[in-house]
Amino acid sequence: MNRIAIAALLGAYVLVPLLLGSNNYVMSLIVAALVIGGVALAWALLGNLGGMVSFGHSAFVGVGAYTSALLTLKAGLPVLAGLLAGGIGAAVAALAMLPVLRLRGPYFALAILAYAHIFKILATEWSTVTGGAGGVSNIPSFPVLAGVDFGTKTGAYFIGLTIVTLFAFAYQRIRASHYGIALRAMHGSEDATRVVGVNSTLLKAAMLLVSAFMAGVMGAFNAHYINFLEPDYAFAGLWVTLPIVAAIFGGYRTIAGPLLGAMVVYLVDQLVFKSLIPTGHQLVLGALLVAMIIFSPRGLLPLLRGKKHA
């Protein structure tokens, strides 16, 4: 069922540029929602399989963005290779967080949030490399490949869609593997899995690195899409809050849920709530999320499935 939901959702994604490709404003919102969806998927993978709630994914997004931007600008690395480098850079940054894996619950969430703030300070103060508070400009756009200009909004959309699709299938494979089964067992009772010989610390470390890699790639993608970076944006709190809201709203225990949630939450907020209430539209979004948590705590996708089977 999950594969069908993913296929249906991705099919809808493919139809988007065919219907809205001429509307640059709406396409820019959809690309932004795609970035949020990719980060939401990374966050949900860590939370759902690893049982770790992270408030620090902005660190991975920011490190990935800066890694790719600087390597392509200063070392001449091809943009597509820069995306991979961004993911690797974020995973390397996550190595610094391994000591907090022994913490649980809110202690882990707050500790990883502190790391995100540290990385933001480093990006601001290390001005000889990062440009400091002034940021980095003229970041290379996506290239022209086989006669197709991927530097346009529609072209970037398809690159982002390809990345998110690969992430979704990787998530599916991990969850169905023995590794994923062990993670879910650990999520249910970490102490019990330790008794039977499962190295829970190693499993959580691997999941943190995978999640960081995914968020880093999305950060790199966004850097090459907007062509500019500065610390307040690259490490902004929106890379924490919006992916969490999207994952919870769509259904973070499913693979398609975070992607669906990102599209619904971000587009409805920007196209409907923001036009009706220019200042304070986030309050409506917050109220909608509270209602979803109260009446369907498992999220939108499980709710739709329930209605279908009713």
PDB file of C-alpha atoms in Angstrom:
ATOM      1  CA  MET A   1       0.000   0.000   0.000  1.00  0.00           C
ATOM      2  CA  ASN A   2       2.823   2.360   0.821  1.00  0.00           C
ATOM      3  CA  ARG A   3       4.385   1.784  -2.591  1.00  0.00           C
ATOM      4  CA  ILE A   4       1.062   2.565  -4.248  1.00  0.00           C
ATOM      5  CA  ALA A   5       0.735   5.751  -2.213  1.00  0.00           C
ATOM      6  CA  ILE A   6       4.279   6.778  -3.114  1.00  0.00           C
ATOM      7  CA  ALA A   7       3.702   6.045  -6.800  1.00  0.00           C
ATOM      8  CA  ALA A   8       0.433   8.012  -6.788  1.00  0.00           C
ATOM      9  CA  LEU A   9       2.042  10.949  -5.022  1.00  0.00           C
ATOM     10  CA  LEU A  10       5.048  10.996  -7.330  1.00  0.00           C
ATOM     11  CA  GLY A  11       2.719  10.708 -10.329  1.00  0.00           C
ATOM     12  CA  ALA A  12       0.914  13.806  -9.111  1.00  0.00           C
ATOM     13  CA  TYR A  13       4.274  15.537  -8.703  1.00  0.00           C
ATOM     14  CA  VAL A  14       5.183  14.758 -12.330  1.00  0.00           C
ATOM     15  CA  LEU A  15       1.940  16.291 -13.572  1.00  0.00           C
ATOM     16  CA  VAL A  16       2.574  19.552 -11.713  1.00  0.00           C
ATOM     17  CA  PRO A  17       4.905  21.262 -14.225  1.00  0.00           C
ATOM     18  CA  LEU A  18       2.693  20.177 -17.103  1.00  0.00           C
ATOM     19  CA  LEU A  19      -0.196  22.029 -15.503  1.00  0.00           C
ATOM     20  CA  LEU A  20       1.620  24.953 -13.870  1.00  0.00           C
ATOM     21  CA  GLY A  21       4.942  25.245 -15.698  1.00  0.00           C
ATOM     22  CA  SER A  22       4.075  28.668 -17.114  1.00  0.00           C
ATOM     23  CA  ASN A  23       3.335  30.126 -13.673  1.00  0.00           C
ATOM     24  CA  ASN A  24       6.748  30.973 -12.216  1.00  0.00           C
ATOM     25  CA  TYR A  25       5.366  32.055  -8.842  1.00  0.00           C
ATOM     26  CA  VAL A  26       3.467  28.831  -8.210  1.00  0.00           C
ATOM     27  CA  MET A  27       6.387  26.744  -9.507  1.00  0.00           C
ATOM     28  CA  SER A  28       8.730  28.515  -7.083  1.00  0.00           C
ATOM     29  CA  LEU A  29       6.366  27.624  -4.223  1.00  0.00           C
ATOM     30  CA  ILE A  30       6.224  24.010  -5.368  1.00  0.00           C
ATOM     31  CA  VAL A  31      10.029  23.746  -5.538  1.00  0.00           C
ATOM     32  CA  ALA A  32      10.212  25.205  -2.020  1.00  0.00           C
ATOM     33  CA  ALA A  33       7.649  22.641  -0.860  1.00  0.00           C
ATOM     34  CA  LEU A  34       9.752  19.913  -2.477  1.00  0.00           C
ATOM     35  CA  VAL A  35      12.791  21.022  -0.464  1.00  0.00           C
ATOM     36  CA  ILE A  36      10.729  21.032   2.731  1.00  0.00           C
ATOM     37  CA  GLY A  37       9.360  17.596   1.818  1.00  0.00           C
ATOM     38  CA  GLY A  38      12.859  16.184   1.339  1.00  0.00           C
ATOM     39  CA  VAL A  39      14.002  17.513   4.718  1.00  0.00           C
ATOM     40  CA  ALA A  40      10.758  16.268   6.290  1.00  0.00           C
ATOM     41  CA  LEU A  41      11.476  12.789   4.913  1.00  0.00           C
ATOM     42  CA  ALA A  42      14.978  12.904   6.420  1.00  0.00           C
ATOM     43  CA  TRP A  43      13.542  14.029   9.754  1.00  0.00           C
ATOM     44  CA  ALA A  44      10.836  11.344   9.705  1.00  0.00           C
ATOM     45  CA  LEU A  45      13.363   8.619   8.906  1.00  0.00           C
ATOM     46  CA  LEU A  46      15.302   9.512  12.053  1.00  0.00           C
ATOM     47  CA  GLY A  47      12.172   9.922  14.166  1.00  0.00           C
ATOM     48  CA  ASN A  48      10.189   6.968  12.874  1.00  0.00           C
ATOM     49  CA  LEU A  49      12.891   4.311  12.533  1.00  0.00           C
ATOM     50  CA  GLY A  50      15.434   5.631  15.009  1.00  0.00           C
ATOM     51  CA  GLY A  51      12.944   6.954  17.548  1.00  0.00           C
ATOM     52  CA  MET A  52      14.911  10.197  17.837  1.00  0.00           C
ATOM     53  CA  VAL A  53      13.147  13.565  17.642  1.00  0.00           C
ATOM     54  CA  SER A  54      15.535  16.124  16.192  1.00  0.00           C
ATOM     55  CA  PHE A  55      15.269  19.890  16.551  1.00  0.00           C
ATOM     56  CA  GLY A  56      18.575  20.372  14.771  1.00  0.00           C
ATOM     57  CA  HIS A  57      18.116  19.423  11.130  1.00  0.00           C
ATOM     58  CA  SER A  58      18.805  23.032  10.176  1.00  0.00           C
ATOM     59  CA  ALA A  59      22.465  22.199  10.911  1.00  0.00           C
ATOM     60  CA  PHE A  60      22.519  19.522   8.218  1.00  0.00           C
ATOM     61  CA  VAL A  61      20.662  21.725   5.717  1.00  0.00           C
ATOM     62  CA  GLY A  62      23.057  24.602   6.320  1.00  0.00           C
ATOM     63  CA  VAL A  63      26.248  22.559   6.250  1.00  0.00           C
ATOM     64  CA  GLY A  64      25.136  20.803   3.064  1.00  0.00           C
ATOM     65  CA  ALA A  65      24.302  24.124   1.424  1.00  0.00           C
ATOM     66  CA  TYR A  66      27.622  25.746   2.310  1.00  0.00           C
ATOM     67  CA  THR A  67      29.671  22.661   1.412  1.00  0.00           C
ATOM     68  CA  SER A  68      28.232  22.460  -2.076  1.00  0.00           C
ATOM     69  CA  ALA A  69      28.220  26.223  -2.662  1.00  0.00           C
ATOM     70  CA  LEU A  70      31.861  26.692  -1.651  1.00  0.00           C
ATOM     71  CA  LEU A  71      33.162  23.628  -3.488  1.00  0.00           C
ATOM     72  CA  THR A  72      31.452  24.605  -6.721  1.00  0.00           C
ATOM     73  CA  LEU A  73      32.428  28.273  -6.437  1.00  0.00           C
ATOM     74  CA  LYS A  74      36.012  27.979  -5.206  1.00  0.00           C
ATOM     75  CA  ALA A  75      37.112  24.508  -6.325  1.00  0.00           C
ATOM     76  CA  GLY A  76      35.172  24.272  -9.573  1.00  0.00           C
ATOM     77  CA  LEU A  77      33.311  21.116  -8.575  1.00  0.00           C
ATOM     78  CA  PRO A  78      30.405  20.311 -10.952  1.00  0.00           C
ATOM     79  CA  VAL A  79      27.044  21.254  -9.452  1.00  0.00           C
ATOM     80  CA  LEU A  80      25.601  17.746  -9.475  1.00  0.00           C
ATOM     81  CA  ALA A  81      28.716  16.444  -7.708  1.00  0.00           C
ATOM     82  CA  GLY A  82      28.299  19.340  -5.296  1.00  0.00           C
ATOM     83  CA  LEU A  83      24.914  17.948  -4.246  1.00  0.00           C
ATOM     84  CA  LEU A  84      26.577  14.688  -3.239  1.00  0.00           C
ATOM     85  CA  ALA A  85      29.366  16.605  -1.506  1.00  0.00           C
ATOM     86  CA  GLY A  86      26.748  18.575   0.410  1.00  0.00           C
ATOM     87  CA  GLY A  87      25.236  15.356   1.729  1.00  0.00           C
ATOM     88  CA  ILE A  88      28.646  14.001   2.693  1.00  0.00           C
ATOM     89  CA  GLY A  89      29.541  17.280   4.400  1.00  0.00           C
ATOM     90  CA  ALA A  90      26.350  17.132   6.471  1.00  0.00           C
ATOM     91  CA  ALA A  91      27.039  13.499   7.424  1.00  0.00           C
ATOM     92  CA  VAL A  92      30.568  14.441   8.500  1.00  0.00           C
ATOM     93  CA  ALA A  93      29.104  17.274  10.592  1.00  0.00           C
ATOM     94  CA  ALA A  94      26.750  14.755  12.184  1.00  0.00           C
ATOM     95  CA  LEU A  95      29.775  12.804  13.436  1.00  0.00           C
ATOM     96  CA  ALA A  96      30.293  15.625  15.938  1.00  0.00           C
ATOM     97  CA  MET A  97      26.842  14.845  17.351  1.00  0.00           C
ATOM     98  CA  LEU A  98      27.503  11.176  18.077  1.00  0.00           C
ATOM     99  CA  PRO A  99      28.202  11.810  21.786  1.00  0.00           C
ATOM    100  CA  VAL A 100      24.606  12.980  22.305  1.00  0.00           C
ATOM    101  CA  LEU A 101      23.199   9.653  21.070  1.00  0.00           C
ATOM    102  CA  ARG A 102      23.345   8.342  24.610  1.00  0.00           C
ATOM    103  CA  LEU A 103      20.746  10.965  25.534  1.00  0.00           C
ATOM    104  CA  ARG A 104      17.072  10.214  25.162  1.00  0.00           C
ATOM    105  CA  GLY A 105      13.849  12.120  24.567  1.00  0.00           C
ATOM    106  CA  PRO A 106      13.919  15.897  25.073  1.00  0.00           C
ATOM    107  CA  TYR A 107      17.568  15.823  26.157  1.00  0.00           C
ATOM    108  CA  PHE A 108      18.635  14.521  22.738  1.00  0.00           C
ATOM    109  CA  ALA A 109      16.349  17.023  20.956  1.00  0.00           C
ATOM    110  CA  LEU A 110      17.766  19.987  22.873  1.00  0.00           C
ATOM    111  CA  ALA A 111      21.372  18.842  22.536  1.00  0.00           C
ATOM    112  CA  ILE A 112      21.137  18.531  18.765  1.00  0.00           C
ATOM    113  CA  LEU A 113      19.451  21.956  18.642  1.00  0.00           C
ATOM    114  CA  ALA A 114      22.489  23.384  20.395  1.00  0.00           C
ATOM    115  CA  TYR A 115      24.740  21.836  17.731  1.00  0.00           C
ATOM    116  CA  ALA A 116      22.690  23.572  15.040  1.00  0.00           C
ATOM    117  CA  HIS A 117      23.288  26.908  16.730  1.00  0.00           C
ATOM    118  CA  ILE A 118      27.032  26.187  16.944  1.00  0.00           C
ATOM    119  CA  PHE A 119      27.243  25.507  13.201  1.00  0.00           C
ATOM    120  CA  LYS A 120      25.391  28.752  12.490  1.00  0.00           C
ATOM    121  CA  ILE A 121      27.885  30.689  14.614  1.00  0.00           C
ATOM    122  CA  LEU A 122      30.781  29.007  12.804  1.00  0.00           C
ATOM    123  CA  ALA A 123      29.339  29.975   9.417  1.00  0.00           C
ATOM    124  CA  THR A 124      28.947  33.562  10.614  1.00  0.00           C
ATOM    125  CA  GLU A 125      32.352  33.957  12.230  1.00  0.00           C
ATOM    126  CA  TRP A 126      34.479  32.011   9.718  1.00  0.00           C
ATOM    127  CA  SER A 127      34.115  34.850   7.243  1.00  0.00           C
ATOM    128  CA  THR A 128      37.317  34.160   5.289  1.00  0.00           C
ATOM    129  CA  VAL A 129      35.728  30.944   4.014  1.00  0.00           C
ATOM    130  CA  THR A 130      31.972  31.429   4.261  1.00  0.00           C
ATOM    131  CA  GLY A 131      31.725  35.159   3.619  1.00  0.00           C
ATOM    132  CA  GLY A 132      30.403  35.660   7.142  1.00  0.00           C
ATOM    133  CA  ALA A 133      27.138  37.499   7.673  1.00  0.00           C
ATOM    134  CA  GLY A 134      27.395  38.877   4.118  1.00  0.00           C
ATOM    135  CA  GLY A 135      26.955  35.391   2.771  1.00  0.00           C
ATOM    136  CA  VAL A 136      27.898  33.772  -0.520  1.00  0.00           C
ATOM    137  CA  SER A 137      26.492  34.997  -3.840  1.00  0.00           C
ATOM    138  CA  ASN A 138      26.630  33.865  -7.461  1.00  0.00           C
ATOM    139  CA  ILE A 139      26.321  30.196  -6.504  1.00  0.00           C
ATOM    140  CA  PRO A 140      26.226  28.219  -9.769  1.00  0.00           C
ATOM    141  CA  SER A 141      22.815  27.145 -11.044  1.00  0.00           C
ATOM    142  CA  PHE A 142      21.977  23.681 -12.299  1.00  0.00           C
ATOM    143  CA  PRO A 143      23.564  23.000 -15.699  1.00  0.00           C
ATOM    144  CA  VAL A 144      22.203  22.400 -19.167  1.00  0.00           C
ATOM    145  CA  LEU A 145      22.163  18.652 -19.842  1.00  0.00           C
ATOM    146  CA  ALA A 146      21.185  17.032 -23.137  1.00  0.00           C
ATOM    147  CA  GLY A 147      19.787  20.350 -24.318  1.00  0.00           C
ATOM    148  CA  VAL A 148      17.579  20.777 -21.231  1.00  0.00           C
ATOM    149  CA  ASP A 149      18.207  23.840 -19.049  1.00  0.00           C
ATOM    150  CA  PHE A 150      17.903  22.614 -15.463  1.00  0.00           C
ATOM    151  CA  GLY A 151      18.612  26.131 -14.212  1.00  0.00           C
ATOM    152  CA  THR A 152      14.971  27.064 -14.769  1.00  0.00           C
ATOM    153  CA  LYS A 153      12.326  26.544 -12.089  1.00  0.00           C
ATOM    154  CA  THR A 154      10.834  23.606 -13.966  1.00  0.00           C
ATOM    155  CA  GLY A 155      14.276  22.072 -14.577  1.00  0.00           C
ATOM    156  CA  ALA A 156      15.228  22.454 -10.911  1.00  0.00           C
ATOM    157  CA  TYR A 157      11.892  20.950  -9.956  1.00  0.00           C
ATOM    158  CA  PHE A 158      12.673  17.746 -11.838  1.00  0.00           C
ATOM    159  CA  ILE A 159      16.127  17.495 -10.240  1.00  0.00           C
ATOM    160  CA  GLY A 160      14.547  17.948  -6.809  1.00  0.00           C
ATOM    161  CA  LEU A 161      11.857  15.420  -7.660  1.00  0.00           C
ATOM    162  CA  THR A 162      14.500  12.879  -8.696  1.00  0.00           C
ATOM    163  CA  ILE A 163      16.378  13.368  -5.428  1.00  0.00           C
ATOM    164  CA  VAL A 164      13.245  13.020  -3.292  1.00  0.00           C
ATOM    165  CA  THR A 165      12.189   9.918  -5.241  1.00  0.00           C
ATOM    166  CA  LEU A 166      15.561   8.287  -4.586  1.00  0.00           C
ATOM    167  CA  PHE A 167      15.244   9.183  -0.907  1.00  0.00           C
ATOM    168  CA  ALA A 168      11.762   7.658  -0.704  1.00  0.00           C
ATOM    169  CA  PHE A 169      12.875   4.359  -2.217  1.00  0.00           C
ATOM    170  CA  ALA A 170      16.017   4.270  -0.055  1.00  0.00           C
ATOM    171  CA  TYR A 171      13.783   4.813   2.987  1.00  0.00           C
ATOM    172  CA  GLN A 172      11.538   1.963   1.847  1.00  0.00           C
ATOM    173  CA  ARG A 173      14.503  -0.388   1.407  1.00  0.00           C
ATOM    174  CA  ILE A 174      15.981   0.507   4.791  1.00  0.00           C
ATOM    175  CA  ARG A 175      12.666   0.044   6.573  1.00  0.00           C
ATOM    176  CA  ALA A 176      12.084  -3.376   4.974  1.00  0.00           C
ATOM    177  CA  SER A 177      15.611  -4.631   5.706  1.00  0.00           C
ATOM    178  CA  HIS A 178      16.827  -6.517   8.787  1.00  0.00           C
ATOM    179  CA  TYR A 179      18.464  -3.256   9.744  1.00  0.00           C
ATOM    180  CA  GLY A 180      15.115  -1.458   9.663  1.00  0.00           C
ATOM    181  CA  ILE A 181      13.418  -4.225  11.635  1.00  0.00           C
ATOM    182  CA  ALA A 182      16.098  -3.949  14.312  1.00  0.00           C
ATOM    183  CA  LEU A 183      15.609  -0.186  14.407  1.00  0.00           C
ATOM    184  CA  ARG A 184      11.878  -0.508  14.888  1.00  0.00           C
ATOM    185  CA  ALA A 185      12.408  -3.070  17.618  1.00  0.00           C
ATOM    186  CA  MET A 186      14.854  -0.727  19.273  1.00  0.00           C
ATOM    187  CA  HIS A 187      12.307   2.081  18.991  1.00  0.00           C
ATOM    188  CA  GLY A 188       9.804  -0.076  20.868  1.00  0.00           C
ATOM    189  CA  SER A 189      12.220  -1.028  23.645  1.00  0.00           C
ATOM    190  CA  GLU A 190      15.885  -0.089  23.427  1.00  0.00           C
ATOM    191  CA  ASP A 191      16.747  -1.943  26.605  1.00  0.00           C
ATOM    192  CA  ALA A 192      15.135  -5.164  25.331  1.00  0.00           C
ATOM    193  CA  THR A 193      17.061  -5.047  22.037  1.00  0.00           C
ATOM    194  CA  ARG A 194      20.315  -4.566  23.939  1.00  0.00           C
ATOM    195  CA  VAL A 195      19.561  -7.689  25.955  1.00  0.00           C
ATOM    196  CA  VAL A 196      19.361  -9.753  22.756  1.00  0.00           C
ATOM    197  CA  GLY A 197      22.686  -8.367  21.515  1.00  0.00           C
ATOM    198  CA  VAL A 198      21.645  -5.489  19.225  1.00  0.00           C
ATOM    199  CA  ASN A 199      24.115  -2.604  19.236  1.00  0.00           C
ATOM    200  CA  SER A 200      21.569   0.208  19.549  1.00  0.00           C
ATOM    201  CA  THR A 201      24.191   2.969  19.641  1.00  0.00           C
ATOM    202  CA  LEU A 202      25.636   1.828  16.303  1.00  0.00           C
ATOM    203  CA  LEU A 203      22.159   1.621  14.769  1.00  0.00           C
ATOM    204  CA  LYS A 204      21.229   5.108  15.942  1.00  0.00           C
ATOM    205  CA  ALA A 205      24.544   6.511  14.724  1.00  0.00           C
ATOM    206  CA  ALA A 206      24.017   5.041  11.254  1.00  0.00           C
ATOM    207  CA  MET A 207      20.469   6.420  11.110  1.00  0.00           C
ATOM    208  CA  LEU A 208      21.654   9.883  12.168  1.00  0.00           C
ATOM    209  CA  LEU A 209      24.284   9.915   9.401  1.00  0.00           C
ATOM    210  CA  VAL A 210      21.789   8.786   6.753  1.00  0.00           C
ATOM    211  CA  SER A 211      19.260  11.402   7.850  1.00  0.00           C
ATOM    212  CA  ALA A 212      21.960  14.099   7.902  1.00  0.00           C
ATOM    213  CA  PHE A 213      23.098  13.100   4.402  1.00  0.00           C
ATOM    214  CA  MET A 214      19.550  13.455   3.057  1.00  0.00           C
ATOM    215  CA  ALA A 215      19.021  16.859   4.693  1.00  0.00           C
ATOM    216  CA  GLY A 216      22.439  18.003   3.468  1.00  0.00           C
ATOM    217  CA  VAL A 217      21.631  17.111  -0.133  1.00  0.00           C
ATOM    218  CA  MET A 218      18.378  19.085   0.095  1.00  0.00           C
ATOM    219  CA  GLY A 219      20.287  22.046   1.532  1.00  0.00           C
ATOM    220  CA  ALA A 220      22.770  21.862  -1.352  1.00  0.00           C
ATOM    221  CA  PHE A 221      19.931  21.620  -3.848  1.00  0.00           C
ATOM    222  CA  ASN A 222      18.320  24.734  -2.378  1.00  0.00           C
ATOM    223  CA  ALA A 223      21.613  26.657  -2.490  1.00  0.00           C
ATOM    224  CA  HIS A 224      22.007  26.041  -6.217  1.00  0.00           C
ATOM    225  CA  TYR A 225      18.343  26.834  -6.771  1.00  0.00           C
ATOM    226  CA  ILE A 226      18.344  30.259  -5.069  1.00  0.00           C
ATOM    227  CA  ASN A 227      22.030  31.042  -5.904  1.00  0.00           C
ATOM    228  CA  PHE A 228      22.659  32.823  -2.601  1.00  0.00           C
ATOM    229  CA  LEU A 229      23.400  31.866   1.002  1.00  0.00           C
ATOM    230  CA  GLU A 230      23.802  33.649   4.295  1.00  0.00           C
ATOM    231  CA  PRO A 231      23.908  32.069   7.776  1.00  0.00           C
ATOM    232  CA  ASP A 232      20.545  33.367   9.000  1.00  0.00           C
ATOM    233  CA  TYR A 233      18.821  31.671   6.063  1.00  0.00           C
ATOM    234  CA  ALA A 234      20.984  28.557   5.635  1.00  0.00           C
ATOM    235  CA  PHE A 235      20.582  27.606   9.319  1.00  0.00           C
ATOM    236  CA  ALA A 236      17.146  29.183   9.803  1.00  0.00           C
ATOM    237  CA  GLY A 237      14.632  27.762  12.219  1.00  0.00           C
ATOM    238  CA  LEU A 238      12.241  27.187   9.318  1.00  0.00           C
ATOM    239  CA  TRP A 239      14.359  24.146   8.384  1.00  0.00           C
ATOM    240  CA  VAL A 240      13.378  22.706  11.747  1.00  0.00           C
ATOM    241  CA  THR A 241       9.760  23.761  12.130  1.00  0.00           C
ATOM    242  CA  LEU A 242       8.327  23.391   8.629  1.00  0.00           C
ATOM    243  CA  PRO A 243       9.667  19.837   8.016  1.00  0.00           C
ATOM    244  CA  ILE A 244       8.366  18.727  11.433  1.00  0.00           C
ATOM    245  CA  VAL A 245       4.964  20.289  10.766  1.00  0.00           C
ATOM    246  CA  ALA A 246       4.847  18.721   7.304  1.00  0.00           C
ATOM    247  CA  ALA A 247       5.861  15.268   8.579  1.00  0.00           C
ATOM    248  CA  ILE A 248       3.361  15.280  11.452  1.00  0.00           C
ATOM    249  CA  PHE A 249       0.569  16.703   9.293  1.00  0.00           C
ATOM    250  CA  GLY A 250       1.100  14.206   6.476  1.00  0.00           C
ATOM    251  CA  GLY A 251       1.896  11.217   8.710  1.00  0.00           C
ATOM    252  CA  TYR A 252       5.499  10.784   9.795  1.00  0.00           C
ATOM    253  CA  ARG A 253       5.189   7.023  10.257  1.00  0.00           C
ATOM    254  CA  THR A 254       4.603   6.631   6.512  1.00  0.00           C
ATOM    255  CA  ILE A 255       7.022   7.371   3.673  1.00  0.00           C
ATOM    256  CA  ALA A 256       4.625   9.334   1.488  1.00  0.00           C
ATOM    257  CA  GLY A 257       3.160  11.267   4.445  1.00  0.00           C
ATOM    258  CA  PRO A 258       5.965  13.840   4.872  1.00  0.00           C
ATOM    259  CA  LEU A 259       5.976  14.568   1.115  1.00  0.00           C
ATOM    260  CA  LEU A 260       2.199  14.927   1.032  1.00  0.00           C
ATOM    261  CA  GLY A 261       2.287  17.048   4.178  1.00  0.00           C
ATOM    262  CA  ALA A 262       4.892  19.409   2.713  1.00  0.00           C
ATOM    263  CA  MET A 263       2.822  20.013  -0.390  1.00  0.00           C
ATOM    264  CA  VAL A 264      -0.452  20.528   1.454  1.00  0.00           C
ATOM    265  CA  VAL A 265       0.866  22.565   4.380  1.00  0.00           C
ATOM    266  CA  TYR A 266       3.187  24.886   2.457  1.00  0.00           C
ATOM    267  CA  LEU A 267       1.022  25.470  -0.603  1.00  0.00           C
ATOM    268  CA  VAL A 268      -2.196  25.987   1.354  1.00  0.00           C
ATOM    269  CA  ASP A 269      -0.401  28.378   3.691  1.00  0.00           C
ATOM    270  CA  GLN A 270       1.195  30.409   0.888  1.00  0.00           C
ATOM    271  CA  LEU A 271      -1.647  30.375  -1.639  1.00  0.00           C
ATOM    272  CA  VAL A 272      -4.691  30.513   0.642  1.00  0.00           C
ATOM    273  CA  PHE A 273      -3.958  31.553   4.219  1.00  0.00           C
ATOM    274  CA  LYS A 274      -1.326  34.157   3.294  1.00  0.00           C
ATOM    275  CA  SER A 275      -3.582  35.830   0.717  1.00  0.00           C
ATOM    276  CA  LEU A 276      -6.483  35.970   3.178  1.00  0.00           C
ATOM    277  CA  ILE A 277      -4.425  36.943   6.255  1.00  0.00           C
ATOM    278  CA  PRO A 278      -1.111  38.523   5.100  1.00  0.00           C
ATOM    279  CA  THR A 279       0.105  39.003   8.677  1.00  0.00           C
ATOM    280  CA  GLY A 280      -0.523  36.159  11.057  1.00  0.00           C
ATOM    281  CA  HIS A 281      -1.385  33.470   8.521  1.00  0.00           C
ATOM    282  CA  GLN A 282       0.928  31.100  10.404  1.00  0.00           C
ATOM    283  CA  LEU A 283      -1.600  31.136  13.256  1.00  0.00           C
ATOM    284  CA  VAL A 284      -4.173  29.504  11.007  1.00  0.00           C
ATOM    285  CA  LEU A 285      -1.615  26.913   9.991  1.00  0.00           C
ATOM    286  CA  GLY A 286      -0.802  26.242  13.627  1.00  0.00           C
ATOM    287  CA  ALA A 287      -4.486  25.845  14.485  1.00  0.00           C
ATOM    288  CA  LEU A 288      -4.879  23.427  11.574  1.00  0.00           C
ATOM    289  CA  LEU A 289      -1.958  21.364  12.843  1.00  0.00           C
ATOM    290  CA  VAL A 290      -3.408  21.263  16.356  1.00  0.00           C
ATOM    291  CA  ALA A 291      -6.732  20.073  14.952  1.00  0.00           C
ATOM    292  CA  MET A 292      -4.959  17.370  12.960  1.00  0.00           C
ATOM    293  CA  ILE A 293      -3.064  16.166  16.036  1.00  0.00           C
ATOM    294  CA  ILE A 294      -6.286  16.029  18.072  1.00  0.00           C
ATOM    295  CA  PHE A 295      -8.558  14.371  15.527  1.00  0.00           C
ATOM    296  CA  SER A 296      -6.030  12.334  13.492  1.00  0.00           C
ATOM    297  CA  PRO A 297      -2.731  12.083  15.380  1.00  0.00           C
ATOM    298  CA  ARG A 298      -1.306   9.657  12.800  1.00  0.00           C
ATOM    299  CA  GLY A 299      -1.572  12.329  10.079  1.00  0.00           C
ATOM    300  CA  LEU A 300      -3.401  13.055   6.842  1.00  0.00           C
ATOM    301  CA  LEU A 301      -2.330  10.018   4.815  1.00  0.00           C
ATOM    302  CA  PRO A 302      -3.491   7.421   7.389  1.00  0.00           C
ATOM    303  CA  LEU A 303      -6.741   9.412   7.667  1.00  0.00           C
ATOM    304  CA  LEU A 304      -7.304   9.197   3.893  1.00  0.00           C
ATOM    305  CA  ARG A 305      -6.536   5.486   3.935  1.00  0.00           C
ATOM    306  CA  GLY A 306      -9.047   4.979   6.729  1.00  0.00           C
ATOM    307  CA  LYS A 307     -11.771   6.677   4.743  1.00  0.00           C
ATOM    308  CA  LYS A 308     -10.933   4.636   1.698  1.00  0.00           C
ATOM    309  CA  HIS A 309     -11.222   1.381   3.585  1.00  0.00           C
ATOM    310  CA  ALA A 310     -14.346   2.437   5.481  1.00  0.00           C
TER     311      ALA A 310
END
